[in-house]
């Protein structure tokens, strides 16, 4: 039987529940235990696929094509294991299941209610992973902050589950904030006391408090928290602000979070966590011998979370190259009035980001023209690849009206066009080309050199694709389709001949980069940028 750890959050959002959950999971995994993490999101969207990146940041796509919360990205990057649809549950999905069952007559005339029907469905989902796999420990992160109306059914389900499983099989960690009041020069425990009270009202006594703080917590403060919040003194854990999220597993190790959890769950494990490769990664990350400047040309730059996986991929690729990667977010709309050359001139490489819709396209085309003409390393992801094709067809092949039908549905030269199977789709949720697809890579290519193999599989999230009608003309002029899907013939990778590094991919390599497996294309892109310096 698996044991359960639940992580709730108090006081404010954005305290990093996902990072704490992933760090604890890493420590347990490093002790040889089978661990997975799931995220429960209290919003009513069935999944985050229909959300604007400004709302909750990037939409993370799993191997099986689920559009999920970006915390799943952290889980994969930390644990180096894929997640799936089952690892992300939303209130929308819970209600959808219950309502569908009601329509099918499954409740036999009963009144359908939050308790027990919604809570039963939450409990079923919470324990679903156990039935599918042989995990020792399942960590569940409950999104939102305790006290939110939306979180109540989750807390009630947790209360019931804990009663059913027994305390030695189900531990609750509450992540909270200890603010520092500058004027009083004091760390304050009151918000934490209140948020624990809020949990108690829901019938849940947390076992462990993980306290986010800017300053070290003095012993007396820990004692006070333990007394007022009714937890063991050794179960008040300090989570001090870290230089990088990748420090957090080691900080939690120092605080003995893993040991305390194992003791409470009655799991005997005297192994020392094997974190050698993690430490090696951190060592290189913190002691770079060189640096490069990379422009990230996108349109959601105000919010770093919108390109979370890309930023993290640069960190992984930087570490392995022992190179500090300075990423400069550049708003593509700022490049539209002819200053691309001036704005990009100090960059050693340019990545054009994924995205949707017409806004900012002209600036992306300008950035691509600049890197193509000046032989600066270029990496285009999804929309970035599509823009590279449009730019090439326009400016090199001279096909004036070249466009994507996403930008101009009536264009006479649809070099990027809606995939045939997309043409009759009218609903938006979960209907893109999603998840893992195979790709065959030509041997004579930069991508082959990076991957070191011809058969790869990568994750997708798009509706539009390269229009193969233009393939011959494009290749004759030097833009090569070096990766294609063997089943459908869809172009997955384009490269420019006679350019040190010009790679556009229809898929999302950033979703598969982890600490232990930095993505080969990001690694080669950084190498190329170093070279072009
Ligand atoms: N908007 C483009 C499409 O749907 C690209 C999507 C993306 O960049 N993820 O094909």
Coordinates of C-alpha atoms and ligand atoms in Angstrom, one line a residue:
X1 CA 0.0 0.0 0.0
X2 CA 1.2 3.5 -0.8
X3 CA 1.6 6.2 1.9
X4 CA 0.3 9.7 1.3
X5 CA 1.7 13.1 1.8
X6 CA -0.5 16.2 1.3
X7 CA 0.9 19.7 0.9
X8 CA -1.3 22.6 1.6
X9 CA -0.5 26.3 1.5
X10 CA -1.3 29.1 3.8
X11 CA -1.1 32.9 4.2
X12 CA -0.4 33.7 0.5
X13 CA -0.1 32.0 -2.8
X14 CA 3.2 31.7 -4.7
X15 CA 5.1 30.3 -1.7
X16 CA 6.4 27.5 -3.9
X17 CA 4.4 24.5 -2.8
X18 CA 5.4 22.8 -6.1
X19 CA 9.1 23.3 -5.4
X20 CA 8.7 22.0 -1.8
X21 CA 6.7 19.0 -3.0
X22 CA 9.2 18.3 -5.8
X23 CA 12.2 18.7 -3.4
X24 CA 10.8 16.3 -0.8
X25 CA 10.0 13.9 -3.6
X26 CA 13.6 14.1 -4.8
X27 CA 15.0 13.3 -1.4
X28 CA 12.7 10.3 -1.0
X29 CA 13.5 9.1 -4.5
X30 CA 17.2 9.5 -3.7
X31 CA 16.6 7.1 -0.8
X32 CA 15.4 4.5 -3.3
X33 CA 11.7 5.0 -2.7
X34 CA 9.1 5.0 -5.6
X35 CA 7.5 8.5 -5.5
X36 CA 5.1 10.5 -7.6
X37 CA 3.5 13.9 -7.2
X38 CA 0.1 15.1 -8.3
X39 CA -1.5 18.5 -8.3
X40 CA -5.1 19.3 -7.4
X41 CA -6.2 22.7 -8.8
X42 CA -9.3 24.3 -7.4
X43 CA -10.3 26.2 -10.5
X44 CA -13.3 25.3 -12.6
X45 CA -11.5 25.0 -16.0
X46 CA -11.4 21.3 -16.9
X47 CA -7.7 21.8 -17.6
X48 CA -5.4 24.8 -18.0
X49 CA -5.2 24.4 -21.8
X50 CA -7.8 27.1 -22.4
X51 CA -6.1 29.6 -20.1
X52 CA -4.1 32.6 -21.3
X53 CA -0.5 32.3 -20.1
X54 CA -1.0 35.5 -18.2
X55 CA -3.4 33.7 -15.9
X56 CA -1.4 30.8 -14.5
X57 CA 1.8 30.8 -16.6
X58 CA 2.8 28.2 -19.1
X59 CA 0.6 25.2 -19.9
X60 CA 2.7 22.1 -19.4
X61 CA 2.0 19.1 -21.7
X62 CA 2.7 15.5 -20.6
X63 CA 3.7 12.5 -22.8
X64 CA 0.1 11.4 -23.0
X65 CA -1.0 14.8 -24.3
X66 CA -2.6 16.2 -21.1
X67 CA -2.5 20.0 -20.8
X68 CA -1.6 20.6 -17.2
X69 CA -0.4 23.0 -14.5
X70 CA 3.2 24.1 -14.8
X71 CA 4.1 22.5 -11.4
X72 CA 4.1 19.2 -13.2
X73 CA 7.1 20.6 -15.1
X74 CA 8.9 21.0 -11.8
X75 CA 8.0 17.4 -10.8
X76 CA 9.4 16.1 -14.0
X77 CA 12.5 18.2 -13.9
X78 CA 13.3 17.2 -10.4
X79 CA 12.4 13.5 -10.5
X80 CA 13.4 12.9 -14.1
X81 CA 10.2 10.8 -14.6
X82 CA 7.3 11.5 -16.8
X83 CA 3.9 12.5 -15.4
X84 CA 0.5 11.9 -17.0
X85 CA -3.1 13.1 -17.2
X86 CA -3.7 11.4 -13.8
X87 CA -1.2 13.7 -12.1
X88 CA -3.3 16.8 -12.5
X89 CA -6.9 17.1 -11.4
X90 CA -9.0 20.3 -11.4
X91 CA -12.4 21.1 -9.9
X92 CA -13.7 21.3 -13.4
X93 CA -12.7 17.7 -14.1
X94 CA -14.1 16.5 -10.8
X95 CA -17.5 18.2 -11.4
X96 CA -17.5 17.0 -15.1
X97 CA -17.1 13.4 -13.9
X98 CA -19.8 13.7 -11.3
X99 CA -22.3 15.5 -13.6
X100 CA -21.7 12.9 -16.4
X101 CA -22.4 10.1 -13.9
X102 CA -25.5 11.9 -12.7
X103 CA -26.7 12.2 -16.3
X104 CA -26.0 8.5 -16.8
X105 CA -28.3 7.8 -13.8
X106 CA -25.4 6.4 -11.7
X107 CA -26.7 8.0 -8.5
X108 CA -30.0 6.1 -8.5
X109 CA -32.3 9.0 -7.6
X110 CA -30.1 10.5 -4.9
X111 CA -29.6 14.2 -4.5
X112 CA -26.0 14.8 -5.8
X113 CA -24.1 17.0 -3.3
X114 CA -20.6 18.3 -2.5
X115 CA -20.4 15.8 0.4
X116 CA -20.3 12.9 -0.4
X117 CA -20.3 13.0 -4.2
X118 CA -17.7 15.6 -5.0
X119 CA -15.5 14.6 -2.0
X120 CA -15.8 10.9 -3.0
X121 CA -14.6 11.8 -6.5
X122 CA -11.7 13.8 -5.1
X123 CA -10.7 10.8 -2.9
X124 CA -11.0 8.5 -5.8
X125 CA -8.7 10.7 -7.9
X126 CA -6.3 11.1 -5.0
X127 CA -5.7 7.4 -4.7
X128 CA -5.9 6.6 -8.5
X129 CA -2.2 6.6 -9.1
X130 CA -1.7 3.9 -6.5
X131 CA -3.9 1.6 -8.5
X132 CA -1.9 2.2 -11.6
X133 CA 1.6 1.9 -10.3
X134 CA 3.6 0.5 -7.4
X135 CA 4.4 3.7 -5.6
X136 CA 5.7 3.7 -2.0
X137 CA 4.7 7.4 -1.6
X138 CA 2.2 9.7 -3.4
X139 CA 2.6 13.4 -2.7
X140 CA -0.4 15.5 -3.5
X141 CA -0.1 19.3 -3.8
X142 CA -3.4 21.1 -3.1
X143 CA -3.4 24.3 -5.1
X144 CA -4.7 27.6 -3.8
X145 CA -4.5 28.9 -0.2
X146 CA -6.4 27.5 2.8
X147 CA -9.3 29.7 3.5
X148 CA -10.3 30.0 -0.2
X149 CA -13.9 28.9 -0.8
X150 CA -12.7 26.9 -3.7
X151 CA -10.4 24.7 -1.6
X152 CA -13.0 23.6 0.9
X153 CA -14.1 20.4 -0.8
X154 CA -10.4 19.3 -1.2
X155 CA -9.8 19.9 2.5
X156 CA -12.9 18.0 3.5
X157 CA -11.8 15.1 1.2
X158 CA -8.4 15.2 2.8
X159 CA -9.9 15.1 6.3
X160 CA -11.9 12.0 5.4
X161 CA -9.1 10.3 3.6
X162 CA -6.8 10.8 6.6
X163 CA -9.4 9.3 8.9
X164 CA -9.7 6.3 6.6
X165 CA -6.0 5.8 6.0
X166 CA -4.8 6.5 9.5
X167 CA -2.2 9.1 10.5
X168 CA 0.7 6.8 10.0
X169 CA -0.2 6.5 6.3
X170 CA -1.1 10.1 5.6
X171 CA 0.9 13.1 6.6
X172 CA -0.1 16.8 6.1
X173 CA 2.6 19.4 5.4
X174 CA 1.5 23.0 5.6
X175 CA 3.6 25.5 3.7
X176 CA 3.3 29.0 5.2
X177 CA 5.0 32.4 5.3
X178 CA 6.8 34.0 8.2
X179 CA 7.0 37.7 7.2
X180 CA 9.7 40.0 8.4
X181 CA 8.5 43.5 9.5
X182 CA 11.3 45.9 8.7
X183 CA 10.1 48.6 11.0
X184 CA 9.8 46.3 14.0
X185 CA 12.8 44.2 12.9
X186 CA 10.8 41.1 13.7
X187 CA 9.7 37.9 12.1
X188 CA 6.0 37.4 12.6
X189 CA 4.2 34.1 13.4
X190 CA 0.6 35.4 13.6
X191 CA -0.3 34.8 9.9
X192 CA 0.8 31.2 10.3
X193 CA -1.2 30.7 13.5
X194 CA -4.3 32.0 11.7
X195 CA -3.8 29.8 8.7
X196 CA -3.3 26.7 10.9
X197 CA -6.5 27.7 12.7
X198 CA -8.2 27.8 9.3
X199 CA -7.0 24.2 8.6
X200 CA -8.1 23.1 12.1
X201 CA -11.6 24.5 11.3
X202 CA -11.6 22.1 8.4
X203 CA -10.7 19.3 10.8
X204 CA -7.1 19.0 9.7
X205 CA -4.2 19.2 12.2
X206 CA -1.0 19.7 10.1
X207 CA 1.9 17.4 11.1
X208 CA 4.7 19.6 9.7
X209 CA 5.0 23.3 9.1
X210 CA 7.4 24.4 6.3
X211 CA 8.0 28.1 6.8
X212 CA 9.1 30.3 4.0
X213 CA 11.2 33.1 5.3
X214 CA 13.8 35.7 4.3
X215 CA 15.8 35.3 7.5
X216 CA 16.8 32.3 9.6
X217 CA 14.2 31.3 12.2
X218 CA 15.5 31.5 15.7
X219 CA 14.9 28.5 18.0
X220 CA 12.5 30.4 20.2
X221 CA 10.3 31.3 17.2
X222 CA 10.2 27.7 16.1
X223 CA 9.2 26.7 19.7
X224 CA 6.5 29.3 19.7
X225 CA 5.1 28.1 16.4
X226 CA 5.2 24.5 17.6
X227 CA 3.3 25.3 20.7
X228 CA 0.7 27.5 19.1
X229 CA 0.2 25.3 16.1
X230 CA 0.3 22.1 18.0
X231 CA 3.1 20.4 16.1
X232 CA 6.3 18.7 17.2
X233 CA 9.2 21.1 17.6
X234 CA 11.4 19.2 15.1
X235 CA 8.5 19.5 12.6
X236 CA 8.8 23.3 12.2
X237 CA 11.0 23.5 9.1
X238 CA 12.7 26.6 7.8
X239 CA 12.5 27.2 4.1
X240 CA 14.8 30.1 3.6
X241 CA 14.8 32.0 0.3
X242 CA 17.2 30.2 -2.0
X243 CA 19.5 31.4 -4.8
X244 CA 18.0 28.8 -7.2
X245 CA 15.0 26.4 -6.9
X246 CA 17.6 23.6 -7.4
X247 CA 19.1 24.4 -3.9
X248 CA 15.8 23.5 -2.2
X249 CA 16.3 19.7 -2.0
X250 CA 19.6 20.2 -0.3
X251 CA 18.1 22.9 2.1
X252 CA 15.3 20.4 2.9
X253 CA 17.9 17.7 3.5
X254 CA 19.7 19.9 5.9
X255 CA 16.4 20.6 7.7
X256 CA 15.8 16.8 7.8
X257 CA 12.4 17.1 6.2
X258 CA 12.7 13.7 4.5
X259 CA 13.7 12.0 7.8
X260 CA 10.8 13.6 9.7
X261 CA 8.3 12.6 7.1
X262 CA 9.6 9.0 7.0
X263 CA 9.4 8.8 10.8
X264 CA 5.8 10.0 10.8
X265 CA 4.9 7.6 8.0
X266 CA 6.6 4.8 9.9
X267 CA 8.8 3.9 6.9
X268 CA 12.2 2.4 7.8
X269 CA 14.9 3.7 5.6
X270 CA 18.4 4.3 6.8
X271 CA 20.0 5.0 3.5
X272 CA 21.7 8.2 2.9
X273 CA 20.0 10.0 -0.1
X274 CA 22.2 9.6 -3.2
X275 CA 22.3 13.1 -4.6
X276 CA 25.7 13.0 -6.3
X277 CA 24.5 13.9 -9.8
X278 CA 22.3 16.6 -8.3
X279 CA 25.3 18.1 -6.5
X280 CA 27.4 17.9 -9.6
X281 CA 24.7 19.8 -11.5
X282 CA 24.6 22.5 -8.8
X283 CA 28.4 22.7 -8.6
X284 CA 28.6 23.5 -12.3
X285 CA 25.6 25.8 -12.2
X286 CA 27.2 27.9 -9.5
X287 CA 30.7 28.0 -10.9
X288 CA 30.4 28.8 -14.6
X289 CA 33.6 29.4 -16.5
X290 CA 32.0 31.4 -19.3
X291 CA 28.7 33.2 -20.2
X292 CA 26.4 33.9 -23.1
X293 CA 23.6 36.3 -23.8
X294 CA 20.4 34.9 -25.2
X295 CA 17.4 36.8 -26.3
X296 CA 14.1 35.2 -25.6
X297 CA 11.8 36.8 -28.2
X298 CA 8.2 36.4 -27.1
X299 CA 5.1 38.2 -26.2
X300 CA 4.2 37.1 -22.7
X301 CA 7.5 38.4 -21.3
X302 CA 5.8 40.3 -18.4
X303 CA 5.3 37.0 -16.7
X304 CA 8.4 34.8 -16.4
X305 CA 6.1 31.8 -15.7
X306 CA 4.7 32.0 -19.2
X307 CA 8.0 30.6 -20.5
X308 CA 8.9 28.6 -17.4
X309 CA 10.2 25.4 -19.1
X310 CA 12.3 27.4 -21.5
X311 CA 14.0 29.3 -18.7
X312 CA 14.6 26.0 -16.8
X313 CA 16.0 24.3 -19.9
X314 CA 18.5 27.1 -20.3
X315 CA 19.6 26.5 -16.7
X316 CA 20.1 22.8 -17.4
X317 CA 21.9 23.4 -20.6
X318 CA 24.0 26.2 -19.0
X319 CA 25.1 23.9 -16.2
X320 CA 26.3 21.1 -18.4
X321 CA 28.2 23.6 -20.6
X322 CA 29.6 25.3 -17.4
X323 CA 28.2 28.5 -18.8
X324 CA 26.1 31.2 -17.3
X325 CA 23.2 31.8 -19.6
X326 CA 21.9 35.4 -19.3
X327 CA 18.4 35.3 -20.8
X328 CA 17.0 38.7 -22.0
X329 CA 13.3 38.6 -22.5
X330 CA 12.5 40.8 -25.5
X331 CA 9.0 41.8 -26.4
X332 CA 8.5 41.0 -30.1
X333 CA 6.2 44.0 -30.5
X334 CA 9.3 46.2 -29.6
X335 CA 11.1 44.8 -32.7
X336 CA 8.4 45.8 -35.2
X337 CA 9.6 49.3 -36.1
X338 CA 12.9 48.4 -37.7
X339 CA 15.2 48.4 -34.6
X340 CA 15.7 44.7 -34.5
X341 CA 19.3 44.9 -35.5
X342 CA 20.1 47.5 -32.8
X343 CA 18.1 45.7 -30.0
X344 CA 19.6 42.3 -30.8
X345 CA 23.2 43.3 -31.5
X346 CA 24.7 42.1 -28.2
X347 CA 23.1 38.7 -28.3
X348 CA 25.0 35.5 -28.8
X349 CA 21.8 33.5 -29.7
X350 CA 18.1 34.1 -30.2
X351 CA 15.2 31.9 -29.3
X352 CA 11.8 32.7 -30.7
X353 CA 9.2 31.5 -28.4
X354 CA 6.0 29.5 -28.9
X355 CA 2.7 31.4 -28.9
X356 CA -0.7 31.9 -30.3
X357 CA -2.4 34.6 -32.4
X358 CA -1.3 37.5 -34.6
X359 CA 0.0 39.9 -32.0
X360 CA 3.8 40.3 -32.1
X361 CA 4.4 38.2 -35.2
X362 CA 6.0 41.0 -37.3
X363 CA 8.6 41.5 -34.6
X364 CA 9.4 37.8 -34.5
X365 CA 9.9 37.8 -38.3
X366 CA 12.3 40.8 -37.9
X367 CA 14.3 38.9 -35.3
X368 CA 14.6 35.9 -37.5
X369 CA 15.7 37.9 -40.5
X370 CA 18.4 39.4 -38.4
X371 CA 19.8 36.1 -37.2
X372 CA 19.5 34.5 -40.6
X373 CA 21.4 37.3 -42.3
X374 CA 24.0 37.7 -39.5
X375 CA 24.5 34.0 -38.9
X376 CA 23.7 34.3 -35.2
X377 CA 22.5 31.0 -33.6
X378 CA 18.7 30.7 -33.8
X379 CA 16.4 28.4 -32.1
X380 CA 12.7 28.5 -33.0
X381 CA 10.1 26.6 -31.0
X382 CA 6.6 25.9 -32.3
X383 CA 5.3 29.3 -33.4
X384 CA 9.0 30.3 -33.6
X385 CA 9.6 27.6 -36.2
X386 CA 6.5 28.6 -38.1
X387 CA 7.7 32.2 -38.2
X388 CA 11.1 31.0 -39.5
X389 CA 9.4 29.3 -42.4
X390 CA 7.2 32.4 -43.2
X391 CA 10.3 34.7 -43.0
X392 CA 12.3 32.5 -45.3
X393 CA 9.5 32.1 -47.9
X394 CA 8.9 35.9 -47.8
X395 CA 12.4 37.2 -47.8
X396 CA 14.5 34.5 -49.5
X397 CA 12.1 32.8 -51.8
X398 CA 10.4 36.1 -52.5
X399 CA 6.9 34.6 -52.1
X400 CA 5.4 38.0 -51.0
X401 CA 2.1 36.9 -49.5
X402 CA 3.7 34.1 -47.4
X403 CA 1.9 33.7 -44.1
X404 CA 0.4 31.4 -41.6
X405 CA -3.4 31.0 -41.9
X406 CA -3.5 31.5 -38.1
X407 CA -2.4 35.1 -38.8
X408 CA -4.2 35.6 -42.1
X409 CA -6.9 33.0 -42.8
X410 CA -7.3 34.3 -46.3
X411 CA -3.6 34.4 -47.3
X412 CA -2.9 33.3 -50.9
X413 CA 0.4 31.7 -49.8
X414 CA -0.4 29.5 -46.7
X415 CA 3.1 28.3 -46.0
X416 CA 1.9 27.4 -42.5
X417 CA -1.6 26.0 -42.6
X418 CA -4.2 24.3 -40.3
X419 CA -3.7 20.6 -40.2
X420 CA -6.4 18.8 -42.2
X421 CA -7.7 17.0 -39.1
X422 CA -8.1 20.4 -37.4
X423 CA -10.3 21.9 -40.1
X424 CA -13.6 20.8 -38.7
X425 CA -12.8 21.2 -35.0
X426 CA -14.8 24.0 -33.4
X427 CA -14.2 23.4 -29.7
X428 CA -11.0 24.7 -28.1
X429 CA -10.4 22.4 -25.0
X430 CA -8.0 19.6 -25.6
X431 CA -8.3 19.6 -29.3
X432 CA -4.8 20.6 -30.5
X433 CA -2.2 18.1 -31.7
X434 CA -1.1 17.2 -28.2
X435 CA 1.6 15.0 -26.6
X436 CA 4.3 12.7 -27.8
X437 CA 4.9 12.0 -31.5
X438 CA 7.7 10.3 -33.3
X439 CA 10.2 12.1 -35.5
X440 CA 12.8 10.8 -37.9
X441 CA 15.9 13.0 -38.0
X442 CA 18.2 13.1 -41.1
X443 CA 21.8 12.2 -40.4
X444 CA 23.2 15.2 -42.2
X445 CA 21.9 17.8 -39.7
X446 CA 22.7 19.8 -36.7
X447 CA 19.8 18.1 -34.9
X448 CA 21.2 14.7 -35.5
X449 CA 24.5 15.8 -34.1
X450 CA 22.7 17.1 -31.0
X451 CA 20.5 14.0 -30.4
X452 CA 23.0 11.4 -31.6
X453 CA 20.2 9.3 -33.0
X454 CA 17.7 9.4 -35.8
X455 CA 14.6 8.2 -33.9
X456 CA 13.3 10.7 -31.4
X457 CA 9.9 11.5 -29.8
X458 CA 8.9 14.9 -28.6
X459 CA 5.8 16.6 -27.2
X460 CA 3.5 18.8 -29.2
X461 CA 0.8 21.5 -28.7
X462 CA -0.3 23.2 -31.9
X463 CA -3.0 23.3 -34.6
X464 CA -1.0 24.6 -37.5
X465 CA 1.9 22.9 -39.5
X466 CA 4.3 23.4 -42.3
X467 CA 2.5 23.2 -45.7
X468 CA 4.4 20.4 -47.6
X469 CA 3.3 22.0 -50.9
X470 CA 6.2 24.5 -50.4
X471 CA 8.8 21.9 -49.4
X472 CA 10.6 21.5 -52.7
X473 CA 11.0 25.2 -53.3
X474 CA 12.1 25.7 -49.7
X475 CA 14.7 23.0 -49.7
X476 CA 16.1 24.1 -53.1
X477 CA 16.8 27.4 -51.5
X478 CA 18.5 26.0 -48.5
X479 CA 15.9 25.6 -45.7
X480 CA 15.8 21.8 -45.1
X481 CA 13.1 19.7 -43.4
X482 CA 15.5 17.5 -41.4
X483 CA 12.9 16.0 -39.1
X484 CA 9.6 14.5 -40.1
X485 CA 6.9 12.4 -38.5
X486 CA 7.2 9.0 -40.1
X487 CA 3.5 8.3 -39.9
X488 CA 2.0 11.5 -41.2
X489 CA 4.9 13.2 -43.0
X490 CA 4.4 16.4 -41.0
X491 CA 7.6 18.5 -40.9
X492 CA 8.9 18.6 -37.3
X493 CA 12.4 20.2 -37.7
X494 CA 13.7 22.7 -40.2
X495 CA 17.3 23.9 -40.5
X496 CA 19.2 26.3 -42.7
X497 CA 22.1 25.1 -44.7
X498 CA 25.2 27.3 -44.5
X499 CA 24.3 28.7 -41.1
X500 CA 26.2 27.7 -37.9
X501 CA 22.9 27.0 -36.0
X502 CA 19.5 27.7 -37.3
X503 CA 17.0 25.2 -36.0
X504 CA 13.3 25.4 -35.8
X505 CA 11.2 22.7 -34.2
X506 CA 7.4 22.2 -34.4
X507 CA 7.5 20.5 -31.0
X508 CA 8.3 21.6 -27.5
X509 CA 11.8 20.4 -26.5
X510 CA 11.7 22.5 -23.3
X511 CA 9.1 20.1 -21.9
X512 CA 11.6 17.2 -21.7
X513 CA 14.6 18.9 -20.3
X514 CA 15.4 17.8 -16.7
X515 CA 18.3 18.3 -14.3
X516 CA 19.6 14.8 -15.1
X517 CA 18.8 15.0 -18.8
X518 CA 19.3 18.5 -20.2
X519 CA 17.7 18.7 -23.6
X520 CA 20.2 18.0 -26.4
X521 CA 19.0 20.9 -28.6
X522 CA 19.3 23.4 -25.8
X523 CA 22.7 22.1 -24.9
X524 CA 23.9 22.4 -28.6
X525 CA 22.2 25.8 -28.9
X526 CA 24.2 27.1 -26.0
X527 CA 27.4 25.6 -27.4
X528 CA 26.7 27.3 -30.7
X529 CA 26.1 30.6 -28.9
X530 CA 29.4 30.2 -27.1
X531 CA 31.1 29.5 -30.4
X532 CA 29.6 32.5 -32.1
X533 CA 30.7 34.9 -29.4
Ligands
LIG1 N1 -0.1 28.9 -32.7 C1 0.6 27.9 -33.3 C2 -0.2 26.7 -33.6 O1 -1.2 26.5 -33.1 C3 1.8 27.5 -32.5 C4 1.5 26.9 -31.2 C5 2.7 27.0 -30.2 O2 3.6 27.7 -30.4 N2 2.6 26.2 -29.2 O3 0.2 25.9 -34.4

